[in-house]
Every structure is written in C-alpha cells, then in structure tokens.
Coordinates of C-alpha atoms and ligand atoms in Angstrom, one line a residue:
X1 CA 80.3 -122.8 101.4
X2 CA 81.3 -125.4 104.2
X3 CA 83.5 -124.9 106.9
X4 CA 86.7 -126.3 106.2
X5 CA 89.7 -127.5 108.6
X6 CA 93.5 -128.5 108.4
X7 CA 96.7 -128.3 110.4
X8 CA 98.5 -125.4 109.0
X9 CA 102.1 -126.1 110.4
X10 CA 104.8 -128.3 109.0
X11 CA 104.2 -132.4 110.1
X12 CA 106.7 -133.3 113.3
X13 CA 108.5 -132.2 116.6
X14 CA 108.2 -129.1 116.7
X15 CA 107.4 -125.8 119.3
X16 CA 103.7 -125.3 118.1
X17 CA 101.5 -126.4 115.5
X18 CA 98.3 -124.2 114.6
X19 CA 95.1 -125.7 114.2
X20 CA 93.0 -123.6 111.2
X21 CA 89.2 -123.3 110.7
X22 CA 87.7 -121.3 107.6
X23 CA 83.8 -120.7 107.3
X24 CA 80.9 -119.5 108.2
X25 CA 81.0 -122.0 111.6
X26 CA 84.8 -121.4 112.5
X27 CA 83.5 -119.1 115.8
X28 CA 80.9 -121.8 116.8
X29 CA 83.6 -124.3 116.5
X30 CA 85.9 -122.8 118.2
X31 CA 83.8 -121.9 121.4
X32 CA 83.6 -125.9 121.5
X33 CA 86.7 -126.5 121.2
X34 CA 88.4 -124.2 123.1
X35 CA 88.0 -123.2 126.3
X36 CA 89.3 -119.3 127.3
X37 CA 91.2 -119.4 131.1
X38 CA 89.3 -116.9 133.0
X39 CA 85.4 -115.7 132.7
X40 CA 84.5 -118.1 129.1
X41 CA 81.6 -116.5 128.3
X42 CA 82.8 -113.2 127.6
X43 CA 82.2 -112.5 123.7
X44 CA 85.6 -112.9 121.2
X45 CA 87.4 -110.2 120.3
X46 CA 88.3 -110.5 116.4
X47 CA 92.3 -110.9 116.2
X48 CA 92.9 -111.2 119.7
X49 CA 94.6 -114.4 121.2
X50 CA 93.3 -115.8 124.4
X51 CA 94.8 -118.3 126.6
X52 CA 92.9 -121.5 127.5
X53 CA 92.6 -125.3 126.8
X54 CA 91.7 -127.2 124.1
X55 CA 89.0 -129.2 125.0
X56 CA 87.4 -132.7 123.7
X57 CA 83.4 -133.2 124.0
X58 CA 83.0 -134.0 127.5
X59 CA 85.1 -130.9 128.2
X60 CA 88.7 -133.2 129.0
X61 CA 92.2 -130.9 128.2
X62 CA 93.6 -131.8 125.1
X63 CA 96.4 -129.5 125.3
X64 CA 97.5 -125.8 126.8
X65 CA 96.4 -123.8 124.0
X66 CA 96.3 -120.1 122.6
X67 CA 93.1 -119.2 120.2
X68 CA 92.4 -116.1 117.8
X69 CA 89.4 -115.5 116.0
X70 CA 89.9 -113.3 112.9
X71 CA 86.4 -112.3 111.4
X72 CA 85.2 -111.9 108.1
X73 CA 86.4 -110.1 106.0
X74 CA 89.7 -109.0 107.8
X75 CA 91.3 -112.4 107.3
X76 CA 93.1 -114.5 105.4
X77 CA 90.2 -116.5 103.4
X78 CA 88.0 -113.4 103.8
X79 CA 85.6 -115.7 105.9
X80 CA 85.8 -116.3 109.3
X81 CA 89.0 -117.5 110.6
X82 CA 89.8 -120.0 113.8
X83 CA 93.0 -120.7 114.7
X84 CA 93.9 -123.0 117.7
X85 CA 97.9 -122.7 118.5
X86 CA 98.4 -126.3 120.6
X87 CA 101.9 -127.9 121.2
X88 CA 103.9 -129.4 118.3
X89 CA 104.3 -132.8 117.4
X90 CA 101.8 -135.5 116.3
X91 CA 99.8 -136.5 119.2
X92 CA 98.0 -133.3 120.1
X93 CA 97.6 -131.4 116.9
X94 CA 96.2 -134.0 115.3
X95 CA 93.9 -134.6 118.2
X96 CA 92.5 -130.8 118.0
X97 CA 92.2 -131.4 114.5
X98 CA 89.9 -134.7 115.2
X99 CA 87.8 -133.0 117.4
X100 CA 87.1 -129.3 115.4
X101 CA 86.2 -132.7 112.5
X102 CA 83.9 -134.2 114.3
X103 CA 82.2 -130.5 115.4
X104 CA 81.0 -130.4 112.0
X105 CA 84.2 -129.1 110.1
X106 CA 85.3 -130.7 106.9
X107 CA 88.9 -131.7 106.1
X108 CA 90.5 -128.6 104.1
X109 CA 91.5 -129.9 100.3
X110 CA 96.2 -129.2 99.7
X111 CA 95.7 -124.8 99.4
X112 CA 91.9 -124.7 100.0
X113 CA 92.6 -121.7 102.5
X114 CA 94.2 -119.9 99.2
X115 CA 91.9 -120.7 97.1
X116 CA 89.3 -119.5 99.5
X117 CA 91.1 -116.1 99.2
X118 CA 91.3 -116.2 95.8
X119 CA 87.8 -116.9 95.0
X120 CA 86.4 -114.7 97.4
X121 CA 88.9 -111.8 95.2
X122 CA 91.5 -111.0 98.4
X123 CA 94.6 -112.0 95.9
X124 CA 94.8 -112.6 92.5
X125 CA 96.0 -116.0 90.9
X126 CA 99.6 -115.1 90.6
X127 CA 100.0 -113.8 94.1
X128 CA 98.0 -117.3 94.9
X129 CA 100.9 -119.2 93.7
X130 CA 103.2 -116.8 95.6
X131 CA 102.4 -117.8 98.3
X132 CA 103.2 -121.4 97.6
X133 CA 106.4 -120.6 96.7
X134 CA 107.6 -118.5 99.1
X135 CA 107.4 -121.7 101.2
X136 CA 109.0 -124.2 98.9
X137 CA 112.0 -121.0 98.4
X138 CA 115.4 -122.8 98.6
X139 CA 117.3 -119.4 98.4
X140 CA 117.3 -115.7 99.2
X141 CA 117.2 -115.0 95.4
X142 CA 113.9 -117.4 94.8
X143 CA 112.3 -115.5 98.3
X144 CA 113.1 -112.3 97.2
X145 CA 111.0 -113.2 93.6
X146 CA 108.3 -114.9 95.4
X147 CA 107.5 -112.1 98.0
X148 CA 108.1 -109.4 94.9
X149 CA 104.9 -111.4 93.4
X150 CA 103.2 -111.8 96.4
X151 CA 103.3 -108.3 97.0
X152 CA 101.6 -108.3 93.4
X153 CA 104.8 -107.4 91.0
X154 CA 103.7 -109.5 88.5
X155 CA 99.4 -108.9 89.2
X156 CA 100.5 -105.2 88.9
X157 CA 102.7 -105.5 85.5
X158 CA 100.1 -107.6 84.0
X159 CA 97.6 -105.7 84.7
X160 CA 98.8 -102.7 83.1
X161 CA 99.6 -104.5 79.9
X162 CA 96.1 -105.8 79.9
X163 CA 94.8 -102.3 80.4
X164 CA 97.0 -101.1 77.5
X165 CA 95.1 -104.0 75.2
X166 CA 92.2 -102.8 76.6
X167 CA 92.6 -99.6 75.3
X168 CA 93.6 -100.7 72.1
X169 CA 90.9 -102.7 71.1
X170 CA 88.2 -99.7 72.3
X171 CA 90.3 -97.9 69.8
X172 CA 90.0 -100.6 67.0
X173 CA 85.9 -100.6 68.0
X174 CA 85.6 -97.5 67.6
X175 CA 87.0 -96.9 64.5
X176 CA 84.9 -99.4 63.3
X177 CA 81.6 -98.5 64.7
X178 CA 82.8 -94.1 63.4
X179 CA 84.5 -94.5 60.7
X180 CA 84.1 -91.2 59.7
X181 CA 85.8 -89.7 62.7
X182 CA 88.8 -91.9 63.0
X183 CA 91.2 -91.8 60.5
X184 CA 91.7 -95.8 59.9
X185 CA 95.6 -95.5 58.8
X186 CA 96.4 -93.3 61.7
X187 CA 94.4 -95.7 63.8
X188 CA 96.0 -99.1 62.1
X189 CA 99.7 -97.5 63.2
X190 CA 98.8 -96.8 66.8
X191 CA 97.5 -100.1 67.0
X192 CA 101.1 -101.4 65.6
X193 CA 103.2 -99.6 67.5
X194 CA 101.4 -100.3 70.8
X195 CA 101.3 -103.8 70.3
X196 CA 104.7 -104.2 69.5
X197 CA 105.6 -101.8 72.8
X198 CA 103.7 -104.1 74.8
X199 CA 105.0 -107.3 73.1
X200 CA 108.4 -106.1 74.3
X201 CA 107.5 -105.4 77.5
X202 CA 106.3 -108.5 77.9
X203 CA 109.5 -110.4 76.5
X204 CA 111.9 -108.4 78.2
X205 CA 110.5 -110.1 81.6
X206 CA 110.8 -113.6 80.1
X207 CA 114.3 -115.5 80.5
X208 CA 113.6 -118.8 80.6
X209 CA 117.2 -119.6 82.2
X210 CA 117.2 -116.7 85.0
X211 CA 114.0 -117.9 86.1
X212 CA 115.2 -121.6 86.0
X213 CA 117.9 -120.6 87.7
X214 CA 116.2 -118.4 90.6
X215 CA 113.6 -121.1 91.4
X216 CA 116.0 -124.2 91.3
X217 CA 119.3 -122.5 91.3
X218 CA 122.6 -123.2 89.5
X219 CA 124.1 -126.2 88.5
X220 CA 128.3 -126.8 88.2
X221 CA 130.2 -129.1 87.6
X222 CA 133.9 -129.8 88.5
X223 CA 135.7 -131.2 85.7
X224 CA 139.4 -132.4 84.9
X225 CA 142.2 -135.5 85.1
X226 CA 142.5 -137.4 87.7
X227 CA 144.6 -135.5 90.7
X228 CA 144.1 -132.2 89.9
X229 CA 142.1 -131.2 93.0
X230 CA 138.1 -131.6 92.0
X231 CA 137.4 -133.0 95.1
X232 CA 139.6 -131.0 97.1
X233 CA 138.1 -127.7 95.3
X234 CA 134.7 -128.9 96.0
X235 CA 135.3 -129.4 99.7
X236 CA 137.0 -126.1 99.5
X237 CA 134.2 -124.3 98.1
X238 CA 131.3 -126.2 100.5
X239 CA 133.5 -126.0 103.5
X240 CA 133.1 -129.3 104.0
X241 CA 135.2 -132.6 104.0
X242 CA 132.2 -134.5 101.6
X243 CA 134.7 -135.8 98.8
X244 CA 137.5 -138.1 99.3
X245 CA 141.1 -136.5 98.4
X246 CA 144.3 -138.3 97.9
X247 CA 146.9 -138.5 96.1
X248 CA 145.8 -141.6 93.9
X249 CA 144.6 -140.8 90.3
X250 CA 141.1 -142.1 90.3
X251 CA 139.8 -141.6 93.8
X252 CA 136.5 -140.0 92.7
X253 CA 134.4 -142.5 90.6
X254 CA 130.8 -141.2 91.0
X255 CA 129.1 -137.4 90.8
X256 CA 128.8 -136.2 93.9
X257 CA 126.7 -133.3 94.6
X258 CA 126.6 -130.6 97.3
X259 CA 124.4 -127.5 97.7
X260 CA 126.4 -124.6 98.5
X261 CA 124.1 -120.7 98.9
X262 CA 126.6 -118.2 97.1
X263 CA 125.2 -114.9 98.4
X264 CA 121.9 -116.0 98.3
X265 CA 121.5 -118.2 95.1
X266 CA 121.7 -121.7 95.3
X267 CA 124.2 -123.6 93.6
X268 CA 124.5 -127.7 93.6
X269 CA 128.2 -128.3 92.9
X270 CA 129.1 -131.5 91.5
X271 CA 132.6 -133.1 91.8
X272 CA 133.2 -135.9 89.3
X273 CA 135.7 -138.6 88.4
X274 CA 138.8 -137.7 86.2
X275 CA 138.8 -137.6 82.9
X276 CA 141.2 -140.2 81.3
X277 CA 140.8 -143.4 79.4
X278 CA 140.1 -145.6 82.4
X279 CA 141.8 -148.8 82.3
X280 CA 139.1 -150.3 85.1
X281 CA 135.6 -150.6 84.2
X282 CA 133.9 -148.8 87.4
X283 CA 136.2 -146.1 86.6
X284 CA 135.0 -145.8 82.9
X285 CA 131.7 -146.0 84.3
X286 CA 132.9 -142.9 86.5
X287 CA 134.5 -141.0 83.4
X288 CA 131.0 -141.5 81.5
X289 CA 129.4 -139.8 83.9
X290 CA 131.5 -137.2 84.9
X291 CA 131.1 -135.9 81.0
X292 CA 127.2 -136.1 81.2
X293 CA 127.4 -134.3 84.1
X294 CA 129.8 -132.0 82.3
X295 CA 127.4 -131.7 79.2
X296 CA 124.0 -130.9 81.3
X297 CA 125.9 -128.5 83.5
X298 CA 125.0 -124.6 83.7
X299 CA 128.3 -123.9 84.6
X300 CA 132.0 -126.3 84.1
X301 CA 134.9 -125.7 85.6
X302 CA 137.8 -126.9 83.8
X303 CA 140.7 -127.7 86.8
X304 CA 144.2 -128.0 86.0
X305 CA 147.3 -128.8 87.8
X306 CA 149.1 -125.7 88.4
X307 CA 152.2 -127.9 89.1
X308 CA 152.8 -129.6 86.3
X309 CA 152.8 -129.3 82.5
X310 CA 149.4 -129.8 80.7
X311 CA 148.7 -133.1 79.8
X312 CA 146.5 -134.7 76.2
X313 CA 143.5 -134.8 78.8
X314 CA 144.1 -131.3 79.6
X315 CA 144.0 -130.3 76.6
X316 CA 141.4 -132.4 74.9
X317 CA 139.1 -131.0 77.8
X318 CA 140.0 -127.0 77.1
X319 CA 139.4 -127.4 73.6
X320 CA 135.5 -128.2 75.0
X321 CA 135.9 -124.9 76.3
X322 CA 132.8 -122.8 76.1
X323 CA 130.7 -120.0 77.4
X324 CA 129.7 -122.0 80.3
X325 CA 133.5 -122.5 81.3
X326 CA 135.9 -121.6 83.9
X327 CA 139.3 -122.5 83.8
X328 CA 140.4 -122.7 87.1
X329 CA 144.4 -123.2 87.7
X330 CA 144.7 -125.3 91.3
X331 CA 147.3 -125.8 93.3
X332 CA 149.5 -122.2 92.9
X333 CA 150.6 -122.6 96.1
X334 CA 153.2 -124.8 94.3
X335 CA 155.8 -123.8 92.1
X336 CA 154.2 -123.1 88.7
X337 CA 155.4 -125.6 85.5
X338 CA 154.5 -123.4 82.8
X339 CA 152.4 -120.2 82.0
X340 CA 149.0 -121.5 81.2
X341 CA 146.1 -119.7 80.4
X342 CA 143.6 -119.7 83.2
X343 CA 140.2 -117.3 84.3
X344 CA 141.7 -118.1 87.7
X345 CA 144.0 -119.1 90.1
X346 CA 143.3 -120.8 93.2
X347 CA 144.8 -123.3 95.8
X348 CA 142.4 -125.3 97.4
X349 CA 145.0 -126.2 100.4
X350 CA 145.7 -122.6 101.2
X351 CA 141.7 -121.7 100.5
X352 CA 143.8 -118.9 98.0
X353 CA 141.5 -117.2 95.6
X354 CA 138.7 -119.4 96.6
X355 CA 136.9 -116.4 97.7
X356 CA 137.2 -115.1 94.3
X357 CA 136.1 -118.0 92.7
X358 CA 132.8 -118.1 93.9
X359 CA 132.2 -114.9 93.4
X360 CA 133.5 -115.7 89.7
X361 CA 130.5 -118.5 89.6
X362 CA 128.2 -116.2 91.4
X363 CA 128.7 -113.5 88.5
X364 CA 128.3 -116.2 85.8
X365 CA 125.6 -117.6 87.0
X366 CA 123.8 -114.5 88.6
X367 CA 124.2 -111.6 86.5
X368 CA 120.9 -112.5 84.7
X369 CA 119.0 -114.0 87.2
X370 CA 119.1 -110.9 89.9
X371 CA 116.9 -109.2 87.3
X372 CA 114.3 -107.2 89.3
X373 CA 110.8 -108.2 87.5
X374 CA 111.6 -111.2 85.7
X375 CA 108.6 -113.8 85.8
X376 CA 110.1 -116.5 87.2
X377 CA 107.0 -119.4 86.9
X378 CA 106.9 -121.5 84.1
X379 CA 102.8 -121.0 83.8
X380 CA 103.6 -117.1 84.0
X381 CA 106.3 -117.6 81.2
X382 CA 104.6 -119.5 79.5
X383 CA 100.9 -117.0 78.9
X384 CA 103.6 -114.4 78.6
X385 CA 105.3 -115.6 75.5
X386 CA 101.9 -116.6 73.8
X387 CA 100.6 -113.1 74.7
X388 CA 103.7 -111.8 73.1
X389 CA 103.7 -114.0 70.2
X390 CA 99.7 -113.0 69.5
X391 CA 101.0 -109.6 70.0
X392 CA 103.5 -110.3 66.7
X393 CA 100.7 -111.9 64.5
X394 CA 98.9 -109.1 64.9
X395 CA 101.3 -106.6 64.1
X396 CA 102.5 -108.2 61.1
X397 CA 98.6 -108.5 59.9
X398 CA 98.3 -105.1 60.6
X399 CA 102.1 -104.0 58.7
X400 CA 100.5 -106.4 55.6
X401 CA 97.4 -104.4 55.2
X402 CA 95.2 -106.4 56.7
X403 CA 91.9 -104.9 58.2
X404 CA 92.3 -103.4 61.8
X405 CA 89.1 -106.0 62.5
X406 CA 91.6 -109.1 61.9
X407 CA 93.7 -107.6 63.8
X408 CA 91.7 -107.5 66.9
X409 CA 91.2 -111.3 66.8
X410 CA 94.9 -111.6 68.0
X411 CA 94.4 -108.7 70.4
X412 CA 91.9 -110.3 72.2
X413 CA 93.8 -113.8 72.2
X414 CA 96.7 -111.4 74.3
X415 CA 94.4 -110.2 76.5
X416 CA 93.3 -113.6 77.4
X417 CA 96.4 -114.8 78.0
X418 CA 97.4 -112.1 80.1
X419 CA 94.3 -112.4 82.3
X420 CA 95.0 -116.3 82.7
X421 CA 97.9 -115.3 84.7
X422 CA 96.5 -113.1 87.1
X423 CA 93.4 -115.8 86.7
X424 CA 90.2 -113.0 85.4
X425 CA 90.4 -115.2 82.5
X426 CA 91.7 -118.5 83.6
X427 CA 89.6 -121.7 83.2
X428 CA 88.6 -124.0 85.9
X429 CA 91.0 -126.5 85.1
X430 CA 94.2 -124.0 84.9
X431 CA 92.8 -122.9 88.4
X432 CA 92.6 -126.7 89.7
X433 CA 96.3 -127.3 88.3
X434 CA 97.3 -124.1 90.4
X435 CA 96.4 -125.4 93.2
X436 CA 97.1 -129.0 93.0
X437 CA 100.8 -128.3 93.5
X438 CA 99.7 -126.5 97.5
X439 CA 100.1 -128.6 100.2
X440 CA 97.8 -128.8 102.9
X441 CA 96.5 -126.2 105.4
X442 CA 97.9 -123.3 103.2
Ligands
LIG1 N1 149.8 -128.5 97.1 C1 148.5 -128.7 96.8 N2 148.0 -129.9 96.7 C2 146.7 -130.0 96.4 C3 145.9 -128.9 96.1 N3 144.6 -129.4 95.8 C4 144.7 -130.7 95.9 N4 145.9 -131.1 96.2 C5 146.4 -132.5 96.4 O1 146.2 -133.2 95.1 C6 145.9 -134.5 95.3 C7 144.6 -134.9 94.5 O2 143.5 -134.2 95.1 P1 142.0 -134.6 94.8 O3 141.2 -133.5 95.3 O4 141.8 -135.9 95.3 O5 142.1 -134.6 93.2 P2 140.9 -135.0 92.2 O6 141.0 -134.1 91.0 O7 139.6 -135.1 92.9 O8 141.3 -136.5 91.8 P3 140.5 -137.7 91.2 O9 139.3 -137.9 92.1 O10 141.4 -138.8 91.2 O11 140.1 -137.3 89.8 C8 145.7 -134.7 96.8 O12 146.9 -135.3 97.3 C9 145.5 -133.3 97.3 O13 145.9 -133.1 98.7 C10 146.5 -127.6 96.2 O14 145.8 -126.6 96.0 N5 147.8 -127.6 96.5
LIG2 MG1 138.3 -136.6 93.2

C-alpha cells in the first residue's frame, strides 16, 4: 500500500497545524524532512516528540517544528505514522506538506487515515464514522452519542445481536442436518421467540426523531399576533438583541433564526412575523412564512399578550394547538386582562420565568433524545429496521407453519444487515459512501 500524506488540522490562522504521513515510508520521510535539534543521527524513538526544523531538499528551515514517529502497529492507521507539528496558518503547513509530496508520499484521499484503520481491522465501520462525527458534533448531546459509538456502543450491541442470529441459525442447521435428536416444534418456537427478542432489541434503539434531533438538534418556532413579544422572547431566550422589538404591530416580517445550546442540545429558534391578515403585501409575504415555519417546526410556541384580552388571531392560532405546542403567556409583568389558559408564564422584560421556559423546551424536546444507546445515524437506522423487519418475516413464516429452512432465509438477510453496520458484511460501495462524507487528513 503507498504512503499516503495530508494536513490533519483545520484550514487557517491558527496555533499549529500537524503535518501526517501513513505507510510503510512515513520514517524515511520523515528523516528528510525533519531535522531533530541536537545529535540527528540518533535512531527514533516510537511516540516520542523531538524538537527540530523542518527542512526542504537542500536542507533550508521551513519552519520550528516538533516530530513523533508512532510505529506500526501502535498507531492510528496501524502502519507507520509521521507527524510533523509546524506553525499554523497557510504558508508553512502547506509547504511541509509540498515537500513530504515530493519525497515520494502521495496526497491522502477525504478519511483515508480511517479507512486505513479500518481496513487494516483497528475499528470497525461504525466507530469509523464516529469518528467523523465527533468532529462535525454541534452539541454536548451529539458528542456524547458520537464518542458512546466511538468507544464501540453500537459495534458492541450489534455484535451481540449478530451473535444471537448466529446461534440461531446453528440451531436451525442442526435440526436439519439431526432430525432425530432435535425436536423440530420445540426448535421452530425457540427460533420465534428469539427472533422476535432480538427484533425488539433492535427497534427499541431506533427513534428516528431522537436521533434527528441529537445530530441536528431542535427546531422552534415563535408564533403569535403581531406585538405580543416573539421578538422580544427570542432575544430573551438567545441573550441576545438579534430581533427588532417595538411597539408597532408588524415589525418582524421575515423568519429569523438563532441557535441557542439548552444544556447541551442544540436548538435553532426562530422568531417570525405576526399572524394577522396583513393589509401590505411584504407583510403577507411575512405571515406565509411565519405559518410554514410554524408547520415544519419540532416545537411551536403559541405567545400571547398577557395584557390584553385574546384576540380572533389568538384564538384561531390555539385552536392549531397540538402536541408540539407551548402556550406561553408574555408580558405578566403587567396587569393580567383575563385568566387565560397558558403552559406558562413569562415576561420577556423582567427575563421572569424564562429560565423555566427553556427548561420547558428542553424537556419537550429532550426527554427522548437523551436516550442512552439509541442509534443515532441514519445508515445505522436504517440496517437496523431492515434487520428488524427480516426478523418479523421470519417469525410470522415460522408462527404460519412454515418450515424452519424458509425461515432461515430471513435469518440470514438480519444478519447481513447487521454486519453492514459494523461493515463484516458491507459492500465496497457502502464502504466508499462511508467515507466519502470524511474530510481530509482524518
Ligand atoms: N411590559 C412588557 N412589554 C413587553 C414584553 N415583551 C415585549 N414587550 C413589548 O411589546 C412590544 C412588542 O414586542 P415585540 O417583541 O416587537 O413583539 P412581536 O411579537 O415580535 O411583534 P411583531 O414582530 O410585530 O409580530 C414592544 O414594545 C416590547 O417592548 C413584556 O414581557 N412586558
Ligand atoms: Mg417581532
């Protein structure tokens, strides 16, 4: 395999950047490229960083340098591993790279290093993609799933299932192959009542929403009339001055978004215009979009005006009430108009209850999503529920009195499933798609 080479650190100003090497010629490489302060010709010492220079052919600094060699098998490809830590920025990182190039290394294809590690059997393919997003993680909650599979949660979970199958179909084999020994029936409802065990198993980690909503985070939307303090709620909750407030009906005309972390899940708040039949026609424009905001939204709140007495808006919008709703009463830092039914009351002047309202949308949104052990990639989800749903036919086959052999067809279509998301079973192209989404140098 060649000796491959990419910047490994994030493109711009910045304190370092590391320089990585992977193969077979990494060491020889990096004795060109480098040269150690102090007696050079002493031999490397495998995960130790030296001091020195990077250095360009006719033996010119590049750049004050640090270097660490980590030898095969002990690192992170499994092959030999240079890294050259120069300054950050554009100039001399991309320099070191040119020159470890043109010593005979090739430039490293977006997650080569990872794929290195997976082919040569350090990680399976679910921690693979772990690892890619544990860097794209926009919140605590998406970190803490990405590092639980990185860690091998889901490799780990998968695996036992596929063990379980395993067993099943030696079971099914050898019924066949003895049927004298094996009692068939007895057999047939073992077979059943594992597979629908593990069928559960498998379902109760998929929740297409929770996972949606611990990768990407939560979506809500502020909705209401005109002047009942969206904007001023949303600036509120952010802590922020983003939206406009005044005291003119119709200041807000587009969605505006802001991404708030609520105790470490990520939620994009959007304020909108009032709701009201809009006499101008940016405004309209404004109301139309407010409701497909409001319509696409994980979570609404419905805000009213504490102060005064509900109006036909109000109303029209409560009676869109739903499960994704929370009707928030503003402004009870005012004398109250009438007793309205409300999940909560807040002032967004006086920052009352606004503590409690997050933690309102937190608990809405979150409940689900903290789930220890949920899969929470689409491509896991995805094998998961086809595994499950194999699972079904063949319980139902089984349950109709079909033979246990039919059976087994279904079994097996599980187990490949399973193994495509820890990648023992995965084609070449599922393994190319995996990796496409890496960026470089990981
Ligand atoms: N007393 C009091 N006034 C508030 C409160 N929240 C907002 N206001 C006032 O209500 C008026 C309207 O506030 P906005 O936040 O602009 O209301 P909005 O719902 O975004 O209005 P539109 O954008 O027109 O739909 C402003 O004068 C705010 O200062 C509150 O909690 N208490
Ligand atoms: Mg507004």
């Amino acid at each position: 395999m060649s000796t491959v080479a990419a910047i490994a650190t994030a493109r711009g100003e910045g304190g370092i950047a590391i320089v990585r090497v992977s193969g077979a010629e990494a060491e020889r490489i990096l004795r060109s490229a480098f040269r150690r302060a102090g007696r050079k010709n002493r031999d490397y010492e495998s995960h130790r960083l030296y001091f020195g220079h990077a250095v360009d052919a006719r033996g010119g600094v590049i750049d004050e340098a640090m270097a660490v060699l980590m030898r095969a098998p002990r690192s992170y490809t499994r092959e030999d591993v240079a890294e050259i830590h120069c300054h950050g920025g554009f100039a001399a990182a991309d320099r070191v790279l040119r020159r470890v190039l043109e010593l005979g290394a090739e430039p490293a294809a977006p997650g080569e290093f990872t794929r290195r590690a997976f082919e040569n059997g350090r990680i399976d393919l679910s921690r693979a993609e772990a690892v890619m997003s544990v860097i794209s993680a926009g919140s605590e909650a998406a970190l803490r799933a990405s590092v639980r599979e990185l860690e091998g949660g889901v490799s780990q979970f998968i695996g036992e299932c596929r063990k379980a199958l395993t067993d099943l179909l030696a079971l099914i084999e050898a019924s066949n192959d003895f049927p004298d020994e094996i009692d068939e029936p007895a057999a047939a409802r073992k077979v059943a009542c594992e597979a629908r065990s593990i069928a559960g198993r498998l379902l109760a980690r998929v929740d297409e929403k929770a996972a949606r909503i611990v990768r990407e985070g939560v979506s809500v939307v502020l909705a209401g009339r005109p002047n009942v303090g969206k904007s001023s709620l949303l600036n509120a909750l952010t802590g922020t001055e983003r939206a406009i407030v005044t005291d003119i009906p119709g200041t807000t005309r587009d969605v505006l978004t802001e991404s708030v972390n609520l105790d470490g899940i990520r939620v994009s708040l959007s304020d909108t215009a009032g709701q009201r039949d809009a006499a101008d026609a940016v405004e309209m424009i404004g109301v139309e979009r407010a409701r497909a905001a409001q319509k696409y939204a994980d979570i609404v709140l419905i805000v009213l005006d504490g102060s005064e007495a509900l109006t036909e808006e109000d109303k029209s919008l409560l009676k869109q009430r739903d499960g994704r709703c929370i009707v928030v009463l503003n402004k009870d830092d005012l004398n109250a108009a009438e007793a309205v039914q409300a999940d909560i009351r807040v002032s967004a002047r006086t920052g009352e209850g606004i503590a409690a309202l997050a933690s309102m949308i937190r608990e809405k949104a979150g409940a689900a999503a903290l789930h220890e052990g949920l899969l929470t990639q689409e491509r896991h989800i995805a094998c998961a529920k086809a595994a499950a749903e194999a699972l079904q036919r063949a319980v139902q086959a089984i349950e109709g009195g079909a033979p246990l052999d039919m059976a087994s067809v279904d079994l097996w279509e599980a187990r490949r499933r399973l193994g495509e998301i820890t990648g023992e079973d995965a084609a070449k192209s599922v393994i190319d798609a995996v990796f496409a989404n890496f960026c470089v140098g990981k």
